[in-house]
Coordinates of C-alpha atoms in Angstrom, one line a residue:
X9 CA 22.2 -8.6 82.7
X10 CA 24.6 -5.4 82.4
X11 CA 26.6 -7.2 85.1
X12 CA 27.0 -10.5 83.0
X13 CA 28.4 -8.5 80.5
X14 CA 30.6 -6.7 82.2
X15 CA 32.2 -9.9 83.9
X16 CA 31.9 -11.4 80.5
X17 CA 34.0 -8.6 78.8
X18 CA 36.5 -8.6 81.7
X19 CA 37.1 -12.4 81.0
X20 CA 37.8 -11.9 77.2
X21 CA 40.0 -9.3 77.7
X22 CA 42.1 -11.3 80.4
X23 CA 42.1 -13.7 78.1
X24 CA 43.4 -11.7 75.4
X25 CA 45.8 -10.1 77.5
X26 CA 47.1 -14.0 78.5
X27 CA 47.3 -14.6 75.4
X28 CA 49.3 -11.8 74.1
X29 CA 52.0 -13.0 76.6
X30 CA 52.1 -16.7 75.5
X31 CA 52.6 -15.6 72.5
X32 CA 55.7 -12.9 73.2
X33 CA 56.9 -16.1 75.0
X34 CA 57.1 -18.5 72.3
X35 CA 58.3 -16.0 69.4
X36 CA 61.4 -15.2 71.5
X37 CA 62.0 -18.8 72.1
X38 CA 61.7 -19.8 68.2
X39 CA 64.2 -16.3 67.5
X40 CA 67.0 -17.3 70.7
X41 CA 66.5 -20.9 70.5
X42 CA 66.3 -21.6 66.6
X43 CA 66.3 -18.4 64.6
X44 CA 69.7 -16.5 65.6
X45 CA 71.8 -19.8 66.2
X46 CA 71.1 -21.4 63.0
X47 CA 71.0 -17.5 60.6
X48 CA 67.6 -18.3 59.9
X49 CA 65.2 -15.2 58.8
X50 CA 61.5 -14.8 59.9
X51 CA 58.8 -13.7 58.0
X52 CA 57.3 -10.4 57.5
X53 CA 58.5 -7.5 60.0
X54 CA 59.9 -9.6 61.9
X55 CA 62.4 -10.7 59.4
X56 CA 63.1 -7.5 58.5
X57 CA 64.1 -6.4 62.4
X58 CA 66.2 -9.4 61.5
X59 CA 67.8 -8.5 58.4
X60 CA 68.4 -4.6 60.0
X61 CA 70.1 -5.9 63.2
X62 CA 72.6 -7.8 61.2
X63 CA 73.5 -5.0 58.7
X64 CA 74.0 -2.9 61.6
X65 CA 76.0 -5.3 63.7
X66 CA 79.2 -3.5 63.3
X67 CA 77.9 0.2 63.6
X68 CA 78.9 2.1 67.1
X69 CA 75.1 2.0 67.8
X70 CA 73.8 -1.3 67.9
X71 CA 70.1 -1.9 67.1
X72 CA 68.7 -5.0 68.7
X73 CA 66.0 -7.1 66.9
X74 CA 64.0 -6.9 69.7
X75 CA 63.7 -3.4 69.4
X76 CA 63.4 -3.5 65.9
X77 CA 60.3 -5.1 65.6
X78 CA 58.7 -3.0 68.3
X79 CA 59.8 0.5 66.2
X80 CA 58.6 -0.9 63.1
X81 CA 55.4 -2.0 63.9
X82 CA 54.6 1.6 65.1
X83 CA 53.6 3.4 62.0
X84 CA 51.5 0.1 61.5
X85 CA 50.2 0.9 65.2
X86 CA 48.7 4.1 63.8
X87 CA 47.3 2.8 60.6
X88 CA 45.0 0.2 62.6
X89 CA 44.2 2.7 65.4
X90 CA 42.6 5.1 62.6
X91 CA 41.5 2.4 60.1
X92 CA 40.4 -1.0 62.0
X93 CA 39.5 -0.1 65.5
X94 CA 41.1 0.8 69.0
X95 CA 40.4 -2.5 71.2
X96 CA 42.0 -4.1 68.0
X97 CA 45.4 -1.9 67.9
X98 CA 45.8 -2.1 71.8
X99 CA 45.6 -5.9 72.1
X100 CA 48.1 -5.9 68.9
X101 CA 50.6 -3.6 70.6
X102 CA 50.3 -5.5 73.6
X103 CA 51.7 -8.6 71.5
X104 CA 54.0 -7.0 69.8
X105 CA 55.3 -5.5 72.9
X106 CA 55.5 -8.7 74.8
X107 CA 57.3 -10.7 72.0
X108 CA 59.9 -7.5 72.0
X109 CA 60.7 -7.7 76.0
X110 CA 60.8 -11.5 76.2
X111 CA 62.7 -11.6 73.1
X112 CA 65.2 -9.3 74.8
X113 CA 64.5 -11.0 78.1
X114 CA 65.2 -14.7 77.6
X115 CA 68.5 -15.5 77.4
X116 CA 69.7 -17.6 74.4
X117 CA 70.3 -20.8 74.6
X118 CA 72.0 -22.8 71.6
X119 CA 70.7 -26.2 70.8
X120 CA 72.1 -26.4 67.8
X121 CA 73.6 -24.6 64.8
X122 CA 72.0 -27.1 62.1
X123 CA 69.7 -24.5 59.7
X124 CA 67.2 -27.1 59.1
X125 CA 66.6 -28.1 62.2
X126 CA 66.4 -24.1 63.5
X127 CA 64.3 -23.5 60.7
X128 CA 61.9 -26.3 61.2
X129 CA 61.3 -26.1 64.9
X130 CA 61.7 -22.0 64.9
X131 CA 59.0 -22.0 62.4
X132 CA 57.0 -24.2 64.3
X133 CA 57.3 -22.5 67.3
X134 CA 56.2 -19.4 65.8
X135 CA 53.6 -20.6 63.6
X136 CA 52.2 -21.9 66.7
X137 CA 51.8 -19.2 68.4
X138 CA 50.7 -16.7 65.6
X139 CA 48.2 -19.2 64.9
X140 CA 47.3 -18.6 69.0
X141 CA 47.0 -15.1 68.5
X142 CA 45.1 -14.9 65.9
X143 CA 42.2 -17.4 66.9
X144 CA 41.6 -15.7 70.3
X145 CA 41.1 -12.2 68.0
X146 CA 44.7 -10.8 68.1
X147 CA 46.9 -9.4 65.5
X148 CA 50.9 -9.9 65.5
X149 CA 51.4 -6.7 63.9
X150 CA 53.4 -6.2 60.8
X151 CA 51.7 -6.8 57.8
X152 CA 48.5 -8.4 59.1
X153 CA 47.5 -4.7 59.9
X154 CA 48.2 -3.7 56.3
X155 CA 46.3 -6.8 55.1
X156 CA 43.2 -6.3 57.1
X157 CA 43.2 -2.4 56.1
X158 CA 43.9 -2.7 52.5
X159 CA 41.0 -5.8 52.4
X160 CA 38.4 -3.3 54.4
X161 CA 38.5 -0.7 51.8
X162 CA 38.9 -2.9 48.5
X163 CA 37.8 -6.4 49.9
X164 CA 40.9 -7.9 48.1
X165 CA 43.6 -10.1 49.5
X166 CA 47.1 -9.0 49.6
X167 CA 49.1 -12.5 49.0
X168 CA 51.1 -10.8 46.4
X169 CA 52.1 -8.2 49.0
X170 CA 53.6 -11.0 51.2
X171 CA 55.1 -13.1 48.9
X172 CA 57.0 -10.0 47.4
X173 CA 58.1 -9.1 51.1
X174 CA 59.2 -12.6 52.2
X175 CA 60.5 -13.0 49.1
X176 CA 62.6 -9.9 49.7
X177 CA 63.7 -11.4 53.1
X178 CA 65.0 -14.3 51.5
X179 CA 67.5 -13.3 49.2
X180 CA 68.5 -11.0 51.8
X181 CA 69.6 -14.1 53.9
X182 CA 71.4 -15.7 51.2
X183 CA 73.0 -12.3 50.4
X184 CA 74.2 -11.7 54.2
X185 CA 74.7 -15.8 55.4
X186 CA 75.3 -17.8 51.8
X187 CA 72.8 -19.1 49.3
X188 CA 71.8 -22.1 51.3
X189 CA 70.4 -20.0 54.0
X190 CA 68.2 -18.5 51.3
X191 CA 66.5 -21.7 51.1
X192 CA 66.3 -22.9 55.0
X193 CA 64.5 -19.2 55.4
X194 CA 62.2 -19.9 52.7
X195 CA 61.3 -23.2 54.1
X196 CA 60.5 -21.8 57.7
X197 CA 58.5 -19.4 56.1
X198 CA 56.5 -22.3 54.6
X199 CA 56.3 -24.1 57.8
X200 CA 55.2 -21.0 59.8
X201 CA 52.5 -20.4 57.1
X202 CA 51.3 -24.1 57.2
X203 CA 51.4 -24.7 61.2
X204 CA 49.9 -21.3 61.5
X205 CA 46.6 -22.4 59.6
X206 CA 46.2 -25.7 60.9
X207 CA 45.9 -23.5 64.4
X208 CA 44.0 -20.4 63.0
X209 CA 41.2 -22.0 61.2
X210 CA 38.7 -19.1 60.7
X211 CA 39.9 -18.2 57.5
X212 CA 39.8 -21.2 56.1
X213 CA 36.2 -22.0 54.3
X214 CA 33.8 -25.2 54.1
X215 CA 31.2 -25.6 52.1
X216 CA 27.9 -27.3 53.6
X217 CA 25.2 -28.9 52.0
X218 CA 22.4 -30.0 54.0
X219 CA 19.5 -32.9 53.1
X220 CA 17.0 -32.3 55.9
X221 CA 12.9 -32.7 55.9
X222 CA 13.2 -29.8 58.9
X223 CA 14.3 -27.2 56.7
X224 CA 13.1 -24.0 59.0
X225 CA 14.2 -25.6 62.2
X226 CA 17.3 -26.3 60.8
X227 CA 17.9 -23.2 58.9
X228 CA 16.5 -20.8 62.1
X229 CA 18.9 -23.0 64.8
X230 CA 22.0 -22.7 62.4
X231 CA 21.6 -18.6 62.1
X232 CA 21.1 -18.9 65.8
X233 CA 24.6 -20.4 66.0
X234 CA 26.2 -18.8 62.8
X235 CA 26.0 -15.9 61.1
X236 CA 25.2 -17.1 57.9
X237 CA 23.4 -17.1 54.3
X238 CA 21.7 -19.9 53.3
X239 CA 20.3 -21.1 49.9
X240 CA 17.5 -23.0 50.0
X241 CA 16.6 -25.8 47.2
X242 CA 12.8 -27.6 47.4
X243 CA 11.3 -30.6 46.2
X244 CA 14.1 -32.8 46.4
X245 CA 13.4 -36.8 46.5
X246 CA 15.0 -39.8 47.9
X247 CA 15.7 -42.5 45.8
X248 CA 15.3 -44.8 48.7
X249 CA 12.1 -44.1 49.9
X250 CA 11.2 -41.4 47.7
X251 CA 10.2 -38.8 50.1
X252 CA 10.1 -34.8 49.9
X253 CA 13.3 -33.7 51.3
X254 CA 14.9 -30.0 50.6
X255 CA 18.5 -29.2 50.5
X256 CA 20.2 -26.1 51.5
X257 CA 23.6 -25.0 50.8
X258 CA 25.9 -22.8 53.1
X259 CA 29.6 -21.9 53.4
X260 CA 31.0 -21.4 57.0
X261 CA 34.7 -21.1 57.9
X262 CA 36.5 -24.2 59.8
X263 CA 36.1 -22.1 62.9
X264 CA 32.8 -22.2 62.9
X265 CA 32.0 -26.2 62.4
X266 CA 31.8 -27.4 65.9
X267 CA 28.6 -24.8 66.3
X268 CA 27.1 -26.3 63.0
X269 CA 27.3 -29.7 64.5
X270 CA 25.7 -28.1 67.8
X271 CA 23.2 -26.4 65.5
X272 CA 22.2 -29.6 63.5
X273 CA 22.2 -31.7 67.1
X274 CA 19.5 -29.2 68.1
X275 CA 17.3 -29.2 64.8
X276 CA 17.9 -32.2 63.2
X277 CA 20.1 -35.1 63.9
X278 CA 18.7 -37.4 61.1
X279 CA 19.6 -35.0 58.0
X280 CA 22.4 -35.9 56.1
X281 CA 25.1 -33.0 56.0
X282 CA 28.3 -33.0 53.3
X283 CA 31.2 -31.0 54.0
X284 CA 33.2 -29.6 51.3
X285 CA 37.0 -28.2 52.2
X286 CA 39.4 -25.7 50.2
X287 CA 36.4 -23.7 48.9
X288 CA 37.3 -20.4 47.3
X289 CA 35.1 -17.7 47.3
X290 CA 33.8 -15.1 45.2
X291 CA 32.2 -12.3 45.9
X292 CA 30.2 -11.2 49.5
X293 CA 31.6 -13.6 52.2
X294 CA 30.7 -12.4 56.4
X295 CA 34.1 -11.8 58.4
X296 CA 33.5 -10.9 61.8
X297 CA 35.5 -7.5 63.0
X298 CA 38.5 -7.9 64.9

């Protein structure tokens, strides 16, 4: 059994580790292919490695994005080492570290110089691969760390955080490239957000509500599957037949549907399920660690 695990572990870490590179791969092509040719600005840190290398173009020492983002993400390095855990912060420097050397690795090419364009398929691109990253249990780095740690100790989002910070990045590129950059940034940031969720769907919350007349089967297969609360509601009827039916109610993430449908294959195939999208939540909801 302790060798199962052991080969186990050694297969999520490889595939961690392969993903972390994927990723470093497709950032630098969204920043050489999209981003610099067309004076788009990223999100987040990486925008601001950006918006640094380009105020400092003309200075005897020449700081390269790619570099950049690696030196910034380091006090974020030690933040998550101390506060989130250190399988977490060595997987997330990995990826950092990766999107640096292919960033700096891959040479440019231009495709075109049309903003839109650079912004829609850099974002893309990127969103893509953050997305990646974070479904297979990796950070990017930058303000994801300061998210996760500020949402450990207060259990609060920091939305406004971002927006102030991308907001921040995009008058900076109509300030350095003309207003009409502002707005080609502030649509890739939109794109990246949007293509980044439809790939990382773990954050994003369903509710369930289950009709079933095998209400402990199907309540002890889904916490089998899921970990999950579940509220239970008896003495429902049909209005068909008018049999004893109960209901229960649950709320998993998107992530975790395909092992609901699993669970509810195993217990009960007949029961009617509803699924509920966009739920917002309030108060105690499971997250598992990173």
């Amino acid at each position: 059994m302790d060798e199962i695990q052991k080969i186990w572990k050694r297969h999520v870490y490889i595939a961690k580790a392969s993903t972390a590179f994927i990723y470093g791969v497709l950032v630098s092509i969204a920043m050489n292919f999209f981003w610099e040719p067309g004076h788009i600005y990223s999100s987040g840190i990486t925008g601001l490695a950006q918006l640094i290398a380009t105020l400092t173009a003309n200075l005897p020492v020449q700081l390269s994005t790619a570099l950049l983002i690696f030196v910034l993400n380091v006090p974020l390095f030690v933040l998550a080492w101390f506060q989130i855990g250190h399988r977490f912060t060595f997987f997330t420097v990995l990826a950092v570290f990766c999107s640096s050397l292919m960033i700096k690795s891959l040479q440019p090419i231009t495709l075109t110089h049309d903003p839109i364009i650079c912004a829609l398929f850099g974002a893309a691109i990127n969103g893509f691969g953050t997305g990646l990253a974070l479904k297979n249990g990796i950070s990017t780095g930058g303000l994801d760390i300061l998210g996760l740690t500020i949402r450990k100790h207060t259990g609060k989002s920091v939305g406004t955080i971002n927006i102030i910070f991308n907001a921040f990045i995009v008058l900076a590129a109509g300030a350095v490239y003309g207003w009409p950059y502002a707005f080609y940034s502030a649509l890739g940031i939109f794109v990246n957000a949007r293509v980044m969720d439809m790939v990382y769907t773990r954050q994003q919350k369903m509710q369930v509500m289950i009709v079933t007349t095998k209400p402990k089967s199907v309540i002890d297969c889904i916490q089998n599957h899921i970990r999950r609360g579940i509220t239970i509601v008896h003495g429902a009827e049909g209005a068909y037949k008018h049999d004893t039916k109960t209901i229960l109610f649950t709320v998993i993430s998107r992530y975790e549907q395909p092992e609901l449908r699993q669970a509810m294959a195993e217990s009960d195939p007949h029961a009617f399920v509803s699924i509920a999208e966009n739920v917002h939540i309030m108060g105690h909801f499971y997250e598992p660690k990173p």
